[in-house]
mmCIF file of C-alpha atoms in Angstrom:
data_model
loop_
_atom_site.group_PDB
_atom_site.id
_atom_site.type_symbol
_atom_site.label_atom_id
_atom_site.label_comp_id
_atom_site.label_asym_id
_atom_site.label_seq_id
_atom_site.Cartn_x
_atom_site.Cartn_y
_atom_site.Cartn_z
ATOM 1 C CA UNK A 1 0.000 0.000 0.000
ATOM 2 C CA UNK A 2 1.618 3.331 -1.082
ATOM 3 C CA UNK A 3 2.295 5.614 2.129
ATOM 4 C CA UNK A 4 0.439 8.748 0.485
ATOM 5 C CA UNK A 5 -2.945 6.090 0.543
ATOM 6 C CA UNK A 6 -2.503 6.407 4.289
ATOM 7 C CA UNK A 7 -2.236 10.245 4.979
ATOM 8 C CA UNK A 8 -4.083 11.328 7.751
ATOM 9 C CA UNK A 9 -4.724 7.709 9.052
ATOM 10 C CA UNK A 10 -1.396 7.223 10.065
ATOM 11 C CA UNK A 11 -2.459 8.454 13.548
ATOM 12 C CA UNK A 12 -5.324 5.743 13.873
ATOM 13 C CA UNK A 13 -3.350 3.308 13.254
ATOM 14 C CA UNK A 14 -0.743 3.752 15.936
ATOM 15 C CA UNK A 15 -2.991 4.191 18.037
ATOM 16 C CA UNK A 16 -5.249 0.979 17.063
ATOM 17 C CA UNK A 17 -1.906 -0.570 17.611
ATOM 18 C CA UNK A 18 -1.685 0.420 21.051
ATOM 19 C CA UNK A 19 -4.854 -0.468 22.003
ATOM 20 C CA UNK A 20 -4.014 -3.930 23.364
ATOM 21 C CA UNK A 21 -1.124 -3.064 25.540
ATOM 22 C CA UNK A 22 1.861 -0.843 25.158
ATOM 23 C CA UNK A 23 4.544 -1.460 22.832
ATOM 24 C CA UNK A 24 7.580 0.290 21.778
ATOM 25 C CA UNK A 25 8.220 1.543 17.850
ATOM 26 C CA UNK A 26 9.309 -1.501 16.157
ATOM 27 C CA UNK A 27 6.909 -3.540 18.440
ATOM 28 C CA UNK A 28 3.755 -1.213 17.033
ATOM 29 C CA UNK A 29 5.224 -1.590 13.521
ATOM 30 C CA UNK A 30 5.488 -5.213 13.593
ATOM 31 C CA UNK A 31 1.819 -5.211 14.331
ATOM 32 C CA UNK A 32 0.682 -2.664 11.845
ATOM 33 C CA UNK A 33 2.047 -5.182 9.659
ATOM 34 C CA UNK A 34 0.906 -8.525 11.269
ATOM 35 C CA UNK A 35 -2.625 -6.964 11.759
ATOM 36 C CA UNK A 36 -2.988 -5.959 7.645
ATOM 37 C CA UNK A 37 -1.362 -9.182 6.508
ATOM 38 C CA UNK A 38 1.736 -7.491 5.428
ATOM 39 C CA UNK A 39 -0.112 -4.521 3.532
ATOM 40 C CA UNK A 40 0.936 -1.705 5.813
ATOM 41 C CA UNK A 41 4.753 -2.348 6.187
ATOM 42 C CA UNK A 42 6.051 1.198 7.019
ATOM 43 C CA UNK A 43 9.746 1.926 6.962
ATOM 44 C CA UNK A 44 10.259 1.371 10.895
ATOM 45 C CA UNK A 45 12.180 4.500 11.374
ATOM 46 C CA UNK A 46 9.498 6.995 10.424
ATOM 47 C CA UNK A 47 7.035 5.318 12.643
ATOM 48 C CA UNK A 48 9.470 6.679 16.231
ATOM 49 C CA UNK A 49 8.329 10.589 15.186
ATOM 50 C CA UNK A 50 4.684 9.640 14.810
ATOM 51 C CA UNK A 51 4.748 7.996 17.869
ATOM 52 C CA UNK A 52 6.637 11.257 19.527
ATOM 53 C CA UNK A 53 4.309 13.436 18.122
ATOM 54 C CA UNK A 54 1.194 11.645 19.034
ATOM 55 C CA UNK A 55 3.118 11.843 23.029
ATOM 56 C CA UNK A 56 3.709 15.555 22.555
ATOM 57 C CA UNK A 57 -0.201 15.783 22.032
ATOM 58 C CA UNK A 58 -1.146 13.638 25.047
ATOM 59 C CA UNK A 59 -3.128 10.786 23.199
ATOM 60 C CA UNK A 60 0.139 8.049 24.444
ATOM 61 C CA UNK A 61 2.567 8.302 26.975
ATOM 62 C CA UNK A 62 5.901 6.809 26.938
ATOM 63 C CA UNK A 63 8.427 5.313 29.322
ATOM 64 C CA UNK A 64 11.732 3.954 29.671
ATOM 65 C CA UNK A 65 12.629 0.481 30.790
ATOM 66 C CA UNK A 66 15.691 -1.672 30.500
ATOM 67 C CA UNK A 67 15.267 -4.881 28.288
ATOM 68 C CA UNK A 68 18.187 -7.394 27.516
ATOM 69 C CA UNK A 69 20.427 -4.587 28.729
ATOM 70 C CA UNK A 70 18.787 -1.565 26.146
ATOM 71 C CA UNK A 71 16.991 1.030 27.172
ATOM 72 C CA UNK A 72 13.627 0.425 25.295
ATOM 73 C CA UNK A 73 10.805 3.373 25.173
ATOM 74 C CA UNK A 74 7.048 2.042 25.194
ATOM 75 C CA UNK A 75 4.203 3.870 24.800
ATOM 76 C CA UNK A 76 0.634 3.105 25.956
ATOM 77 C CA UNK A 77 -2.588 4.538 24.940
ATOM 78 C CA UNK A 78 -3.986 7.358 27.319
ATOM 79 C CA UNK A 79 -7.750 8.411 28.037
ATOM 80 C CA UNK A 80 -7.286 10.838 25.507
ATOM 81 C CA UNK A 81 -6.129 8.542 23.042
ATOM 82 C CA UNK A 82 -8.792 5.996 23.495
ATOM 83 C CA UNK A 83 -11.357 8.833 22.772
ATOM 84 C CA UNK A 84 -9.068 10.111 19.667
ATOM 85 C CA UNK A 85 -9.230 6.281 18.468
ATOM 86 C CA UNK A 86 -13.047 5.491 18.814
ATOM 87 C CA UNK A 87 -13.426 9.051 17.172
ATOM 88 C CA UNK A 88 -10.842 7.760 14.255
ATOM 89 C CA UNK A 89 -13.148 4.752 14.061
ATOM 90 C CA UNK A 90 -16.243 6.220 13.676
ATOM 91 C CA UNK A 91 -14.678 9.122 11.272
ATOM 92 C CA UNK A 92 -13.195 5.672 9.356
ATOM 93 C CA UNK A 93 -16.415 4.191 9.025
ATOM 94 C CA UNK A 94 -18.301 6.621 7.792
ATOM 95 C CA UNK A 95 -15.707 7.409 5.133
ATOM 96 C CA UNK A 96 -15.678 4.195 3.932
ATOM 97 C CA UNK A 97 -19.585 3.678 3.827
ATOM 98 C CA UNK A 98 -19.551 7.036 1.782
ATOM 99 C CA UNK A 99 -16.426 6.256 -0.636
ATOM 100 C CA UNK A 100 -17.914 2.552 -1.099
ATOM 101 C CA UNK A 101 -21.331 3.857 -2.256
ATOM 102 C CA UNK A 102 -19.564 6.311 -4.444
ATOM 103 C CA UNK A 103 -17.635 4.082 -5.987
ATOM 104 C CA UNK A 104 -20.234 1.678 -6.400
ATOM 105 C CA UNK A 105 -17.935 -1.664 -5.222
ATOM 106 C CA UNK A 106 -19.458 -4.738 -5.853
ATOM 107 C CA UNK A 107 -19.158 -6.785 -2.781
ATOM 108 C CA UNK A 108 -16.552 -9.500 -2.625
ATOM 109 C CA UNK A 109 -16.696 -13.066 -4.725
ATOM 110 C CA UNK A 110 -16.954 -15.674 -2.757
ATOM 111 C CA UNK A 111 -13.942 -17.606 -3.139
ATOM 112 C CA UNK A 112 -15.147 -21.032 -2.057
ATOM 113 C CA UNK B 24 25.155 -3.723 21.767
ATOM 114 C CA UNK B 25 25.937 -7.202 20.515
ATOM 115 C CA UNK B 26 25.183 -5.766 16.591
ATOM 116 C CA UNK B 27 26.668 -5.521 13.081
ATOM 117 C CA UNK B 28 29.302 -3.124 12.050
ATOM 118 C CA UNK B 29 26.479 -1.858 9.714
ATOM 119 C CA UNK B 30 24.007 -1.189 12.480
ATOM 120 C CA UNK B 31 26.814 0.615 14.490
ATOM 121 C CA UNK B 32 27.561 2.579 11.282
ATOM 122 C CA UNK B 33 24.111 3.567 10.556
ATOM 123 C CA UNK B 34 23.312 4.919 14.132
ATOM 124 C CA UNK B 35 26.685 6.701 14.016
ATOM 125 C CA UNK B 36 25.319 8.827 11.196
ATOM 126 C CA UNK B 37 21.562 8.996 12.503
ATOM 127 C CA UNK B 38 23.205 9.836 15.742
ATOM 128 C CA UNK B 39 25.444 13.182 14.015
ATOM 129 C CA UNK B 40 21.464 14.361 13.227
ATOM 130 C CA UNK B 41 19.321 13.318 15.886
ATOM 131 C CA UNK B 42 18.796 14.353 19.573
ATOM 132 C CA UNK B 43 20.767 11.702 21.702
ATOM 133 C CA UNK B 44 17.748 10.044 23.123
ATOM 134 C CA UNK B 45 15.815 9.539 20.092
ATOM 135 C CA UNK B 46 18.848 7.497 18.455
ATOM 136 C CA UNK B 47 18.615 5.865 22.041
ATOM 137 C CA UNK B 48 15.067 4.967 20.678
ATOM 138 C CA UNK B 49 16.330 4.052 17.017
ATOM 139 C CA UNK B 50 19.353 1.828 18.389
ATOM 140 C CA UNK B 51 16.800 -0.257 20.795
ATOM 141 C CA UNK B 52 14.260 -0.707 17.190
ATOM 142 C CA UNK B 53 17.154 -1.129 15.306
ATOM 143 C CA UNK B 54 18.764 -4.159 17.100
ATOM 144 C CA UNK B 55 15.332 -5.718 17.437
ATOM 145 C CA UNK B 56 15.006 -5.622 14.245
ATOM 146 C CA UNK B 57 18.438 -7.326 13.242
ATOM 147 C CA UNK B 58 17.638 -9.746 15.491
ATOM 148 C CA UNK B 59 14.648 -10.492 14.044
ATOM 149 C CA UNK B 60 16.345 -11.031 10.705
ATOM 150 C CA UNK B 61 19.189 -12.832 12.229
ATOM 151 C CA UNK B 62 16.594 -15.769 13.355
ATOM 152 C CA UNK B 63 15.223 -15.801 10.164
ATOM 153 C CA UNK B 64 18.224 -15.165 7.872
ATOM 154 C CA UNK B 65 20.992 -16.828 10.008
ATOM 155 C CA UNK B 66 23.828 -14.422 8.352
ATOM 156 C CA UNK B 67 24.887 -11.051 10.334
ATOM 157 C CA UNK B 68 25.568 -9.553 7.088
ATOM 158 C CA UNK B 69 22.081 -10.376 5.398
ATOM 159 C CA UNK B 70 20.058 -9.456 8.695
ATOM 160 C CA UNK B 71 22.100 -6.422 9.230
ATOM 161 C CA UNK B 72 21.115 -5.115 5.703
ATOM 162 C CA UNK B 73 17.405 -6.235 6.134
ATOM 163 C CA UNK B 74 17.108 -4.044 9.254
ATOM 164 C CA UNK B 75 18.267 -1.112 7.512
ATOM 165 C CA UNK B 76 16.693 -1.239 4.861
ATOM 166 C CA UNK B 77 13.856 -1.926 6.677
ATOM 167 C CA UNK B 78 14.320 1.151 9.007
ATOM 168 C CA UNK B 79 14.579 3.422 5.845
ATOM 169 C CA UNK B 80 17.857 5.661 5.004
ATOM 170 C CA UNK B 81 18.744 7.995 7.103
ATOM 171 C CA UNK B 82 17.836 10.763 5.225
ATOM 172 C CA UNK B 83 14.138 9.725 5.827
ATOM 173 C CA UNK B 84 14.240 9.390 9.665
ATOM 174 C CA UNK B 85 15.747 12.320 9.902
ATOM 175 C CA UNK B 86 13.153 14.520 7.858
ATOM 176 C CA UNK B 87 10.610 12.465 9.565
ATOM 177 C CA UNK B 88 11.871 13.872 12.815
ATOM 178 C CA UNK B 89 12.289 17.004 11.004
ATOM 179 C CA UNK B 90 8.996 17.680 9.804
ATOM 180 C CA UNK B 91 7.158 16.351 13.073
ATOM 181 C CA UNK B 92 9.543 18.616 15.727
ATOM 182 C CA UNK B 93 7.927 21.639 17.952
ATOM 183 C CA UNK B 94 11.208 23.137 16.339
ATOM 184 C CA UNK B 95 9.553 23.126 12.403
ATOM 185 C CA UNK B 96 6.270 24.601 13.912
ATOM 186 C CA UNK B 97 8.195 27.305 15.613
ATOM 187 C CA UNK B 98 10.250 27.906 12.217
ATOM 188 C CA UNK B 99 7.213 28.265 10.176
ATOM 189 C CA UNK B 100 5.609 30.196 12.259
ATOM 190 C CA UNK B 101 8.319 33.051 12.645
ATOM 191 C CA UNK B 102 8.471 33.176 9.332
ATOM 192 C CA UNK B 103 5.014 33.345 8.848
ATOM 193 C CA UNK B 104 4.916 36.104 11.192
ATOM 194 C CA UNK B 105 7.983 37.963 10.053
ATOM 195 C CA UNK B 106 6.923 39.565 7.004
ATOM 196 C CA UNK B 107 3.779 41.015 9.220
ATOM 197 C CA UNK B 108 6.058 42.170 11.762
ATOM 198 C CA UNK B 109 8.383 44.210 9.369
ATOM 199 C CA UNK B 110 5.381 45.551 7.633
ATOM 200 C CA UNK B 111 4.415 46.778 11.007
ATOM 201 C CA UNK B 112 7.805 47.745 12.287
ATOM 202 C CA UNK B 113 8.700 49.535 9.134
ATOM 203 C CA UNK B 114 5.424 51.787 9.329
ATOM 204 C CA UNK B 115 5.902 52.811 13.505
ATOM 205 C CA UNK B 116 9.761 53.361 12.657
ATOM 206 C CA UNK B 117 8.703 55.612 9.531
ATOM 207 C CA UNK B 118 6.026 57.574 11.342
ATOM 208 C CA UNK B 119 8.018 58.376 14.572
ATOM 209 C CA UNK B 120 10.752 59.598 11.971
ATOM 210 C CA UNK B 121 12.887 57.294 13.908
ATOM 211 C CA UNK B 122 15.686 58.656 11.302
ATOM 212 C CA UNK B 123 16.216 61.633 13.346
ATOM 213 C CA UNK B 124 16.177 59.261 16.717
ATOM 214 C CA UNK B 125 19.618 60.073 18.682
ATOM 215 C CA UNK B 126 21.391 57.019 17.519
ATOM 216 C CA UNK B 127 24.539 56.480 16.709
ATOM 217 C CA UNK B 128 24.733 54.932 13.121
ATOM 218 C CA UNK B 129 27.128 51.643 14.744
ATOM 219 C CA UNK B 130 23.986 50.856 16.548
ATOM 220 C CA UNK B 131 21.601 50.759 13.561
ATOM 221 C CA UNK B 132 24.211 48.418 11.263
ATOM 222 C CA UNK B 133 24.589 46.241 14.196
ATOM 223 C CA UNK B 134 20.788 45.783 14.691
ATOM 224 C CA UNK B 135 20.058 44.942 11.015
ATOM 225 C CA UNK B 136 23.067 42.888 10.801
ATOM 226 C CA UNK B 137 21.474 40.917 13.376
ATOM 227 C CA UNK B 138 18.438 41.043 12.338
ATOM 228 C CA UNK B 139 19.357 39.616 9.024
ATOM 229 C CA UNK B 140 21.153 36.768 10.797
ATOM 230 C CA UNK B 141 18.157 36.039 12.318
ATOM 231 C CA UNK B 142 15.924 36.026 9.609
ATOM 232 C CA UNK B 143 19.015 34.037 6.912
ATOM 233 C CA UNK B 144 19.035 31.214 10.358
ATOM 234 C CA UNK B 145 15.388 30.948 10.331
ATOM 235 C CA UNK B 146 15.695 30.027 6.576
ATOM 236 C CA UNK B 147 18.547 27.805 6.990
ATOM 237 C CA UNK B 148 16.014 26.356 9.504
ATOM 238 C CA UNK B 149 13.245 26.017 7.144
ATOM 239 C CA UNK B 150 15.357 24.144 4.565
ATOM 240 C CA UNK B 151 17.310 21.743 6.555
ATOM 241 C CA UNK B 152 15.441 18.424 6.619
ATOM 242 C CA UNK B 153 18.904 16.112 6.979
ATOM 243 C CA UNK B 154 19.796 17.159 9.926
ATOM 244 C CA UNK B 155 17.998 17.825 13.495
ATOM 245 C CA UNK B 156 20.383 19.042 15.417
ATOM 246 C CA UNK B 157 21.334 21.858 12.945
ATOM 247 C CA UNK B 158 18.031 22.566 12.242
ATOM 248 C CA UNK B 159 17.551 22.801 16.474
ATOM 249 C CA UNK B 160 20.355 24.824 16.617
ATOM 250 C CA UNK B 161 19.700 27.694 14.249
ATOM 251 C CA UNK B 162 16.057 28.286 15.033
ATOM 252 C CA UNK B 163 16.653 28.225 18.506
ATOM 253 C CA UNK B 164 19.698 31.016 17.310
ATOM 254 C CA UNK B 165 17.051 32.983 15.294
ATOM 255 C CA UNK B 166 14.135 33.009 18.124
ATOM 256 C CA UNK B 167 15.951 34.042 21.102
ATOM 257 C CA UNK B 168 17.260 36.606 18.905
ATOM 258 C CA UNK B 169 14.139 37.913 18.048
ATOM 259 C CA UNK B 170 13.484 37.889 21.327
ATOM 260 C CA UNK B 171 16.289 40.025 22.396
ATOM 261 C CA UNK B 172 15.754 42.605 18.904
ATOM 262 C CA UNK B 173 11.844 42.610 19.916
ATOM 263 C CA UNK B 174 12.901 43.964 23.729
ATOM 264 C CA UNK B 175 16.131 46.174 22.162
ATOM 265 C CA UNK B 176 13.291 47.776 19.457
ATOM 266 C CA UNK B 177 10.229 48.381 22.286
ATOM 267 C CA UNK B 178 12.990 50.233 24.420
ATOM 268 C CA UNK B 179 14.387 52.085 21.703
ATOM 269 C CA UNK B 180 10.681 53.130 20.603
ATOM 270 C CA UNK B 181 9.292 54.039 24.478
ATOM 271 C CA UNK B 182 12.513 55.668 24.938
ATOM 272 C CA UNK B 183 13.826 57.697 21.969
ATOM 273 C CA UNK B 184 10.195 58.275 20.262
ATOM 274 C CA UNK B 185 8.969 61.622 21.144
ATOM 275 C CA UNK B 186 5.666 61.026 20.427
ATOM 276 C CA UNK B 187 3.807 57.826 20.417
ATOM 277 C CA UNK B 188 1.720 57.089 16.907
ATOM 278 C CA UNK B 189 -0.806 54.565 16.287
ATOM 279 C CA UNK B 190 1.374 52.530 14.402
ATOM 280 C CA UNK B 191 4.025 52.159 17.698
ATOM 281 C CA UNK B 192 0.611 51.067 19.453
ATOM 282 C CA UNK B 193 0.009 48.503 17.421
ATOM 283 C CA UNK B 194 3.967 47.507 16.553
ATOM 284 C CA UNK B 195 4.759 46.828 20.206
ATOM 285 C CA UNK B 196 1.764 44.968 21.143
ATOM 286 C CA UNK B 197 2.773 42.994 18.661
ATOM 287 C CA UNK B 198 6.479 42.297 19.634
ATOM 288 C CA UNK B 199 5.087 41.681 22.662
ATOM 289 C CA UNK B 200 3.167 39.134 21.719
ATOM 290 C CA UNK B 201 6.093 37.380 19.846
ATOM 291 C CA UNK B 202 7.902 37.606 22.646
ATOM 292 C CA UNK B 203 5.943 35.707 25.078
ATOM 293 C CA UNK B 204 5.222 33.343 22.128
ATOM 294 C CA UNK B 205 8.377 32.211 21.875
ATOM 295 C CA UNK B 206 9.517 32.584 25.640
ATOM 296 C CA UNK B 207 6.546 29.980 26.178
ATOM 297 C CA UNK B 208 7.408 27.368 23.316
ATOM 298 C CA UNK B 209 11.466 27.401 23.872
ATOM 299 C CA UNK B 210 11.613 26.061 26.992
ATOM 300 C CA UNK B 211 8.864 23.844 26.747
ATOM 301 C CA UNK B 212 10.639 22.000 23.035
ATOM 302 C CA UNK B 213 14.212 22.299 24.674
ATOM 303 C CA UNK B 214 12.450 20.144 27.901
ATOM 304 C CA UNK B 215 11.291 17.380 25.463
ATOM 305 C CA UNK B 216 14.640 16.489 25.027
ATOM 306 C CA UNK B 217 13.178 13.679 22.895
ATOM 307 C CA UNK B 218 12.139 15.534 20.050
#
């Protein structure tokens, strides 16, 4: 999937991927990926200021811990960012319904 | 860090551009990540590749950083602001004849040299997207010297005007303004040492 098809969703999905439990960067990229089957596979290194920025505007908070002798950051959704995500989700759905009827997709084959 | 030469190499360059603490963040993905290969690839070399590549160049974390630092906001804003601010500057100056102010002409050049410095480090600012630290550097340069050219041009105005126009009133509001603008962001984007 081309990263300009996921401009202004990029935020969702971090957070989506924090929803579970905390994780640090290459942890939440890993299951970006996992979680879309390998579609959305963004270069790991871009995915640390998204996750700073997203700290900076209080919807995760970070911390420091010490794992196999690194220091490793993690980040876990806040209250704020739970509300920022079901408003993502709902802002997500409604695209989609609209886009979909626009673009007049025929539902899926059935492949068995 | 039990690594790769590679890995070393590539957070010795991300580490010349970023803020220590965020290539304290990179190194910690950045091993994961050749490990990761390393159990599925079995060769240092090969995993060690596949995690940079991977991670991206580091020309693309670094503008990444770049473009989602308090520091770029701050940039862009002062400039933003800056033409609006001469505009304003130039008209109190001009009405308050600030030509026949008692100043000696040293004290003009210096003020517009530094002004100029100011406003050529705030577009240094704008256009550096390789390298944090630099960029970091020279808009912090250019705001607390607006800061300090703000205060020097209030004075000057509330000292050396003899009369005070409309224009002054609405020049030094404005200055004022900047300044506590950018007294409030500074500390709070040098503090998030992260970014």
């Amino acid at each position: 999937m081309r990263a300009e098809a996921l401009k202004g969703h990029l935020d969702g999905l971090l957070l989506a991927a924090l929803e579970e439990r905390p994780r640090h960067g290459y942890a939440v990229k890993e299951a970006l990926r996992d979680t879309t089957e390998g579609r959305i596979d963004l270069p790991t290194g871009t995915i640390y200021p998204a996750l700073h920025r997203l700290e900076r505007a209080g919807l995760i908070a970070g911390s420091w811990s010490v794992v196999g002798g690194r220091r490793r950051r993690s980040y876990e959704l806040t209250a704020a960012g739970r509300t920022a995500l079901s408003r993502e989700r709902t802002g997500w759905q409604e695209f989609a319904i609209a886009i979909t009827a626009a673009l007049g997709t025929r539902p899926w084959p059935a492949t068995s | 860090m039990a690594g790769h030469e590679l890995i070393s190499a590539q957070l010795a360059v991300l580490a010349a551009r970023l803020p220590a603490q965020a290539v304290e963040e990179l190194a910690d993905g950045l091993q994961e990540s050749y490990e990761h290969h390393l159990r599925c690839h079995g060769d240092s070399e090969v995993a060690a590749r596949a995690a940079i590549a991977q991670f991206g160049d580091a020309e693309m974390i670094t503008a990444a950083f770049v473009r989602a630092s308090p520091w770029r906001r701050m940039t862009l804003a002062l400039l933003a602001t800056g033409p609006i601010m001469a505009a304003v500057w130039a008209a109190a100056l001009l009405s308050g004849h600030a030509w026949d102010w008692p100043l000696p002409a040293p004290a003009k050049i210096l003020y517009g040299v530094a002004l100029l410095s100011a406003a050529i480090m705030l577009a240094f600012s704008a256009l550096t997207t390789r390298n944090y630290r630099r960029m970091r550097r020279a808009v912090t340069s250019a705001a607390i010297g607006l800061i300090l050219l703000d205060l020097v041009m209030m004075i000057a105005v509330l000292t050396l005007a003899p009369t005070l126009t409309w224009p002054m009133a609405i020049a030094i509001p404005a200055s004022l303004l900047r300044v506590l603008a950018v007294g409030r962001t500074l500390p709070a984007a040098s503090a998030a040492q992260l970014y």
